[in-house]
């Protein structure tokens, strides 16, 4: 699949619900999967008995990197460390708003050594570091929608981390409970479509989500708060269609999420197809490989 924008221009979208979308410049942290493999299992996607192809993983990751660069975004890199094959999933390495980096504290020992590596990177690159007390896996379970932090729990980040992240950033935190082990992080079940709300962005930031990944209470919260959200099918959720990145106009998604692709076009977004099938063997996709850096010294 092509790693460059493939959708028709927004102006050609015929749907009455389509809106002219404005691209926002973004800054991301990524990590080359030089040591990628699946040698343990900490989520339902990981099967150590299944062979992995590190060379292919690097090639697919490079296509994602090149896509961001082609779209005009800024990419920072953290060095991959041998023995930490999941470092490629940088979204779990922290949560960054206004130059403050709330560090991770991983649930599983297999990833624990990643935390100091990410915290050290933030400190060396001009971010104010807030070291965590509670178990949390960064932007995997924390998503910024306008001024609100959507926070996931159920499998990885604990409920106490929701209180902690709210204290760090002085923002409203909305807790959501994941119930399907395939969608063990919030960023596998929700995609933030509009990174900027207010001046220079949209009036109200919108999301896409998979209703069946959440308990009834969380579904009710999402329906009430985001009545215009795109609700994706189970089929598109199961191929990590929602594990995507958006700059407000271009939404980078899995080529397998064909229904979601059509829904995005109907709303005036430009789907950009990037295949990360090899990295999905470790339980990660596009968003997992992409940590948003908001603010900071650069």
CSV table of C-alpha atoms in Angstrom, one decimal:
chain,number,residue,atom,x,y,z
A,1,UNK,CA,0.0,0.0,0.0
A,2,UNK,CA,1.1,3.5,-0.7
A,3,UNK,CA,2.4,5.6,2.2
A,4,UNK,CA,1.3,8.8,0.5
A,5,UNK,CA,-2.1,10.5,0.5
A,6,UNK,CA,-4.5,8.6,-1.7
A,7,UNK,CA,-7.8,10.2,-1.1
A,8,UNK,CA,-9.6,12.6,-3.4
A,9,UNK,CA,-9.4,16.3,-2.5
A,10,UNK,CA,-11.8,17.4,0.2
A,11,UNK,CA,-13.6,19.7,-2.3
A,12,UNK,CA,-14.6,16.7,-4.3
A,13,UNK,CA,-16.4,15.0,-1.4
A,14,UNK,CA,-20.0,14.9,-2.3
A,15,UNK,CA,-21.4,14.1,1.1
A,16,UNK,CA,-23.5,16.8,2.7
A,17,UNK,CA,-21.8,16.1,6.0
A,18,UNK,CA,-18.3,16.8,4.6
A,19,UNK,CA,-16.4,19.8,6.0
A,20,UNK,CA,-13.3,21.5,4.6
A,21,UNK,CA,-10.6,20.3,6.9
A,22,UNK,CA,-7.5,22.3,7.9
A,23,UNK,CA,-4.2,20.6,8.3
A,24,UNK,CA,-2.3,21.3,11.6
A,25,UNK,CA,1.5,21.0,11.9
A,26,UNK,CA,2.4,18.3,14.3
A,27,UNK,CA,5.5,17.1,16.1
A,28,UNK,CA,6.0,13.5,16.9
A,29,UNK,CA,8.4,11.2,18.7
A,30,UNK,CA,9.2,7.9,17.0
A,31,UNK,CA,11.7,5.0,17.6
A,32,UNK,CA,13.1,2.8,14.8
A,33,UNK,CA,12.2,-0.9,15.4
A,34,UNK,CA,15.8,-2.1,15.0
A,35,UNK,CA,15.3,-4.7,17.7
A,36,UNK,CA,11.7,-5.6,17.0
A,37,UNK,CA,10.6,-9.1,17.7
A,38,UNK,CA,7.9,-10.9,19.7
A,39,UNK,CA,9.7,-12.9,22.4
A,40,UNK,CA,7.0,-12.6,25.1
A,41,UNK,CA,3.2,-12.2,25.3
A,42,UNK,CA,1.6,-9.3,27.2
A,43,UNK,CA,-1.4,-8.8,24.9
A,44,UNK,CA,-3.6,-11.1,22.8
A,45,UNK,CA,-1.8,-10.1,19.6
A,46,UNK,CA,1.6,-11.3,20.7
A,47,UNK,CA,2.4,-14.9,19.8
A,48,UNK,CA,6.1,-15.7,20.3
A,49,UNK,CA,5.7,-18.9,18.3
A,50,UNK,CA,4.9,-16.8,15.2
A,51,UNK,CA,8.0,-15.7,13.2
A,52,UNK,CA,8.6,-11.9,12.9
A,53,UNK,CA,10.6,-10.1,10.3
A,54,UNK,CA,12.6,-7.2,11.8
A,55,UNK,CA,13.6,-6.0,8.3
A,56,UNK,CA,10.0,-5.8,7.2
A,57,UNK,CA,9.0,-4.0,10.4
A,58,UNK,CA,11.7,-1.4,9.8
A,59,UNK,CA,10.6,-1.0,6.2
A,60,UNK,CA,7.0,-0.5,7.2
A,61,UNK,CA,7.9,1.9,10.0
A,62,UNK,CA,10.1,3.9,7.6
A,63,UNK,CA,7.0,4.3,5.3
A,64,UNK,CA,5.1,5.8,8.3
A,65,UNK,CA,8.0,8.1,9.1
A,66,UNK,CA,8.3,9.2,5.4
A,67,UNK,CA,4.6,9.8,5.3
A,68,UNK,CA,4.7,12.2,8.2
A,69,UNK,CA,7.7,14.1,6.7
A,70,UNK,CA,6.0,14.3,3.3
A,71,UNK,CA,3.0,15.8,5.1
A,72,UNK,CA,5.2,18.5,6.6
A,73,UNK,CA,5.3,17.2,10.2
A,74,UNK,CA,8.3,17.3,12.5
A,75,UNK,CA,9.8,14.0,13.7
A,76,UNK,CA,12.1,13.5,16.7
A,77,UNK,CA,13.8,10.1,17.3
A,78,UNK,CA,14.6,8.2,20.5
A,79,UNK,CA,17.4,5.6,20.1
A,80,UNK,CA,16.2,2.0,20.2
A,81,UNK,CA,17.7,-0.1,23.0
A,82,UNK,CA,18.6,-3.7,22.6
A,83,UNK,CA,16.4,-6.0,24.6
A,84,UNK,CA,13.5,-3.6,24.5
A,85,UNK,CA,11.6,-4.7,21.4
A,86,UNK,CA,8.5,-2.7,22.2
A,87,UNK,CA,10.2,0.7,22.3
A,88,UNK,CA,8.9,1.3,18.8
A,89,UNK,CA,5.5,1.9,20.4
A,90,UNK,CA,6.5,5.4,21.6
A,91,UNK,CA,2.9,6.4,22.4
A,92,UNK,CA,3.3,4.4,25.6
A,93,UNK,CA,6.4,6.4,26.5
A,94,UNK,CA,4.6,9.4,28.0
A,95,UNK,CA,1.9,12.0,27.7
A,96,UNK,CA,3.0,15.5,26.7
A,97,UNK,CA,1.0,18.8,27.0
A,98,UNK,CA,2.4,22.4,27.0
A,99,UNK,CA,6.0,21.2,27.3
A,100,UNK,CA,5.3,19.0,30.4
A,101,UNK,CA,6.0,15.3,29.9
A,102,UNK,CA,4.2,12.9,32.3
A,103,UNK,CA,6.3,9.8,32.3
A,104,UNK,CA,5.2,6.2,32.0
A,105,UNK,CA,5.2,3.4,34.6
A,106,UNK,CA,4.6,0.2,32.7
A,107,UNK,CA,2.4,-2.6,34.1
A,108,UNK,CA,4.6,-5.4,32.8
A,109,UNK,CA,8.2,-6.0,33.8
A,110,UNK,CA,9.1,-6.7,30.2
A,111,UNK,CA,8.6,-3.0,29.4
A,112,UNK,CA,9.7,-1.5,32.7
A,113,UNK,CA,13.2,-0.5,31.5
A,114,UNK,CA,11.6,1.7,28.7
A,115,UNK,CA,10.4,4.2,31.3
A,116,UNK,CA,13.8,5.7,32.3
A,117,UNK,CA,14.8,5.8,28.7
A,118,UNK,CA,11.8,7.9,27.7
A,119,UNK,CA,12.0,10.1,30.9
A,120,UNK,CA,15.7,10.8,30.2
A,121,UNK,CA,14.9,11.7,26.6
A,122,UNK,CA,12.3,14.2,27.7
A,123,UNK,CA,14.6,15.8,30.2
A,124,UNK,CA,17.4,16.1,27.6
A,125,UNK,CA,15.1,17.6,25.0
A,126,UNK,CA,13.7,20.6,26.9
A,127,UNK,CA,10.6,19.1,28.5
A,128,UNK,CA,9.6,19.5,32.1
A,129,UNK,CA,9.3,15.9,33.5
A,130,UNK,CA,6.5,14.8,35.8
A,131,UNK,CA,7.6,11.4,37.1
A,132,UNK,CA,4.7,9.1,37.8
A,133,UNK,CA,3.7,7.3,40.9
A,134,UNK,CA,0.8,5.4,39.4
A,135,UNK,CA,0.9,2.7,36.7
A,136,UNK,CA,0.2,4.4,33.3
A,137,UNK,CA,1.2,3.7,29.7
A,138,UNK,CA,1.3,7.2,28.4
A,139,UNK,CA,-0.6,8.3,25.3
A,140,UNK,CA,-1.7,4.7,24.9
A,141,UNK,CA,-4.3,5.4,27.5
A,142,UNK,CA,-4.5,9.2,27.6
A,143,UNK,CA,-5.9,11.1,24.6
A,144,UNK,CA,-6.3,14.9,24.5
A,145,UNK,CA,-9.5,16.0,22.9
A,146,UNK,CA,-9.8,19.8,23.1
A,147,UNK,CA,-9.1,20.7,26.7
A,148,UNK,CA,-10.3,17.3,28.0
A,149,UNK,CA,-8.2,14.2,28.7
A,150,UNK,CA,-9.9,11.0,27.9
A,151,UNK,CA,-8.3,8.3,30.1
A,152,UNK,CA,-8.5,4.5,29.6
A,153,UNK,CA,-8.4,1.8,32.2
A,154,UNK,CA,-9.3,-1.8,32.4
A,155,UNK,CA,-6.1,-3.5,31.3
A,156,UNK,CA,-3.0,-1.3,31.6
A,157,UNK,CA,-3.2,2.2,33.2
A,158,UNK,CA,-4.8,2.2,36.6
A,159,UNK,CA,-7.7,4.4,37.7
A,160,UNK,CA,-5.4,6.2,40.1
A,161,UNK,CA,-3.3,7.4,37.2
A,162,UNK,CA,-6.4,9.3,35.9
A,163,UNK,CA,-6.3,11.3,39.1
A,164,UNK,CA,-2.6,11.8,38.8
A,165,UNK,CA,-2.7,12.9,35.2
A,166,UNK,CA,-5.4,15.4,36.0
A,167,UNK,CA,-3.3,16.9,38.8
A,168,UNK,CA,-0.2,17.1,36.5
A,169,UNK,CA,-2.0,19.0,33.7
A,170,UNK,CA,-4.9,20.7,35.6
A,171,UNK,CA,-7.4,19.4,33.1
A,172,UNK,CA,-10.7,17.6,33.2
A,173,UNK,CA,-10.2,13.9,33.0
A,174,UNK,CA,-12.9,11.6,31.7
A,175,UNK,CA,-12.4,7.9,32.7
A,176,UNK,CA,-13.4,5.2,30.2
A,177,UNK,CA,-13.3,1.5,30.9
A,178,UNK,CA,-12.1,-0.9,28.2
A,179,UNK,CA,-13.6,-4.4,28.3
A,180,UNK,CA,-12.2,-6.3,25.3
A,181,UNK,CA,-8.6,-7.5,25.8
A,182,UNK,CA,-7.9,-7.0,22.1
A,183,UNK,CA,-8.3,-3.3,22.7
A,184,UNK,CA,-6.1,-3.0,25.8
A,185,UNK,CA,-5.1,0.6,25.3
A,186,UNK,CA,-7.5,3.5,24.7
A,187,UNK,CA,-5.7,4.4,21.5
A,188,UNK,CA,-6.8,1.1,20.0
A,189,UNK,CA,-10.4,2.0,20.4
A,190,UNK,CA,-10.5,5.8,20.0
A,191,UNK,CA,-9.0,8.0,17.4
A,192,UNK,CA,-8.8,11.8,17.9
A,193,UNK,CA,-9.6,13.3,14.5
A,194,UNK,CA,-9.0,17.0,15.4
A,195,UNK,CA,-5.8,17.8,17.2
A,196,UNK,CA,-6.6,21.5,17.6
A,197,UNK,CA,-9.8,22.9,19.1
A,198,UNK,CA,-10.5,26.6,19.2
A,199,UNK,CA,-8.6,29.4,17.4
A,200,UNK,CA,-6.8,28.0,14.4
A,201,UNK,CA,-8.6,24.7,14.6
A,202,UNK,CA,-12.2,23.4,14.8
A,203,UNK,CA,-15.0,24.7,17.0
A,204,UNK,CA,-15.4,21.3,18.7
A,205,UNK,CA,-12.8,18.5,18.3
A,206,UNK,CA,-14.3,15.2,17.2
A,207,UNK,CA,-13.3,11.5,17.6
A,208,UNK,CA,-14.0,8.1,16.1
A,209,UNK,CA,-14.4,5.1,18.3
A,210,UNK,CA,-15.4,1.5,18.6
A,211,UNK,CA,-18.5,1.3,20.9
A,212,UNK,CA,-18.1,-2.4,21.7
A,213,UNK,CA,-14.6,-1.9,23.2
A,214,UNK,CA,-16.1,-0.2,26.2
A,215,UNK,CA,-18.5,-0.9,29.1
A,216,UNK,CA,-22.0,0.5,29.0
A,217,UNK,CA,-21.2,3.4,31.2
A,218,UNK,CA,-18.3,4.5,29.0
A,219,UNK,CA,-20.4,4.1,25.9
A,220,UNK,CA,-23.1,6.4,27.4
A,221,UNK,CA,-20.4,9.0,28.2
A,222,UNK,CA,-19.0,8.9,24.6
A,223,UNK,CA,-22.5,9.2,23.1
A,224,UNK,CA,-23.3,12.2,25.2
A,225,UNK,CA,-20.0,14.0,24.8
A,226,UNK,CA,-19.4,13.2,21.1
A,227,UNK,CA,-22.8,12.9,19.4
A,228,UNK,CA,-21.2,13.5,16.0
A,229,UNK,CA,-18.4,11.0,16.5
A,230,UNK,CA,-17.7,8.4,13.8
A,231,UNK,CA,-18.6,5.0,15.2
A,232,UNK,CA,-16.6,2.3,13.5
A,233,UNK,CA,-17.5,-1.3,12.9
A,234,UNK,CA,-16.1,-4.2,14.8
A,235,UNK,CA,-14.4,-5.3,11.6
A,236,UNK,CA,-12.5,-2.0,11.3
A,237,UNK,CA,-11.6,-2.0,15.0
A,238,UNK,CA,-10.2,-5.5,14.8
A,239,UNK,CA,-7.6,-4.5,12.2
A,240,UNK,CA,-6.5,-1.6,14.4
A,241,UNK,CA,-8.3,0.9,12.2
A,242,UNK,CA,-8.7,3.3,15.1
A,243,UNK,CA,-5.0,3.2,16.0
A,244,UNK,CA,-4.4,6.1,13.8
A,245,UNK,CA,-2.9,9.6,13.7
A,246,UNK,CA,-4.6,12.8,12.5
A,247,UNK,CA,-3.4,16.3,11.7
A,248,UNK,CA,-6.9,17.6,11.3
A,249,UNK,CA,-7.1,16.8,7.6
A,250,UNK,CA,-5.0,13.8,6.9
A,251,UNK,CA,-5.8,10.7,8.9
A,252,UNK,CA,-3.2,8.0,8.7
A,253,UNK,CA,-4.9,4.6,9.0
A,254,UNK,CA,-4.5,0.9,8.2
A,255,UNK,CA,-5.4,0.0,4.6
A,256,UNK,CA,-7.4,-2.9,6.1
A,257,UNK,CA,-9.9,-0.5,7.7
A,258,UNK,CA,-12.0,0.0,4.5
A,259,UNK,CA,-15.2,1.0,6.2
A,260,UNK,CA,-13.4,3.6,8.4
A,261,UNK,CA,-11.7,4.9,5.3
A,262,UNK,CA,-15.1,5.6,3.6
A,263,UNK,CA,-16.5,7.2,6.8
A,264,UNK,CA,-13.5,9.6,6.9
A,265,UNK,CA,-14.0,10.6,3.3
A,266,UNK,CA,-17.7,11.3,4.0
A,267,UNK,CA,-16.6,13.8,6.7
A,268,UNK,CA,-14.1,15.5,4.5
A,269,UNK,CA,-10.9,14.0,6.0
A,270,UNK,CA,-8.2,12.6,3.7
A,271,UNK,CA,-7.4,9.0,4.6
A,272,UNK,CA,-3.7,8.1,4.2
A,273,UNK,CA,-3.0,4.4,4.0
A,274,UNK,CA,0.1,3.0,5.7
A,275,UNK,CA,0.5,-0.8,6.3
A,276,UNK,CA,2.1,-1.7,9.6
A,277,UNK,CA,1.0,-5.4,9.5
A,278,UNK,CA,4.4,-6.6,10.9
A,279,UNK,CA,4.2,-4.3,13.9
A,280,UNK,CA,0.7,-5.4,14.6
A,281,UNK,CA,2.2,-8.8,15.6
A,282,UNK,CA,3.4,-7.0,18.7
A,283,UNK,CA,0.0,-5.5,19.3
A,284,UNK,CA,0.7,-2.0,17.9
A,285,UNK,CA,-0.2,0.2,14.9
A,286,UNK,CA,0.2,3.7,13.6
A,287,UNK,CA,-0.8,5.6,16.8
A,288,UNK,CA,1.2,3.2,19.0
A,289,UNK,CA,4.3,4.2,17.0
A,290,UNK,CA,3.6,7.9,17.3
A,291,UNK,CA,3.9,10.0,20.5
A,292,UNK,CA,2.6,13.6,20.1
A,293,UNK,CA,5.0,16.3,21.5
A,294,UNK,CA,2.9,19.3,22.4
A,295,UNK,CA,5.0,22.3,23.4
A,296,UNK,CA,8.6,22.2,24.6
A,297,UNK,CA,11.6,24.2,23.7
A,298,UNK,CA,11.7,23.6,19.9
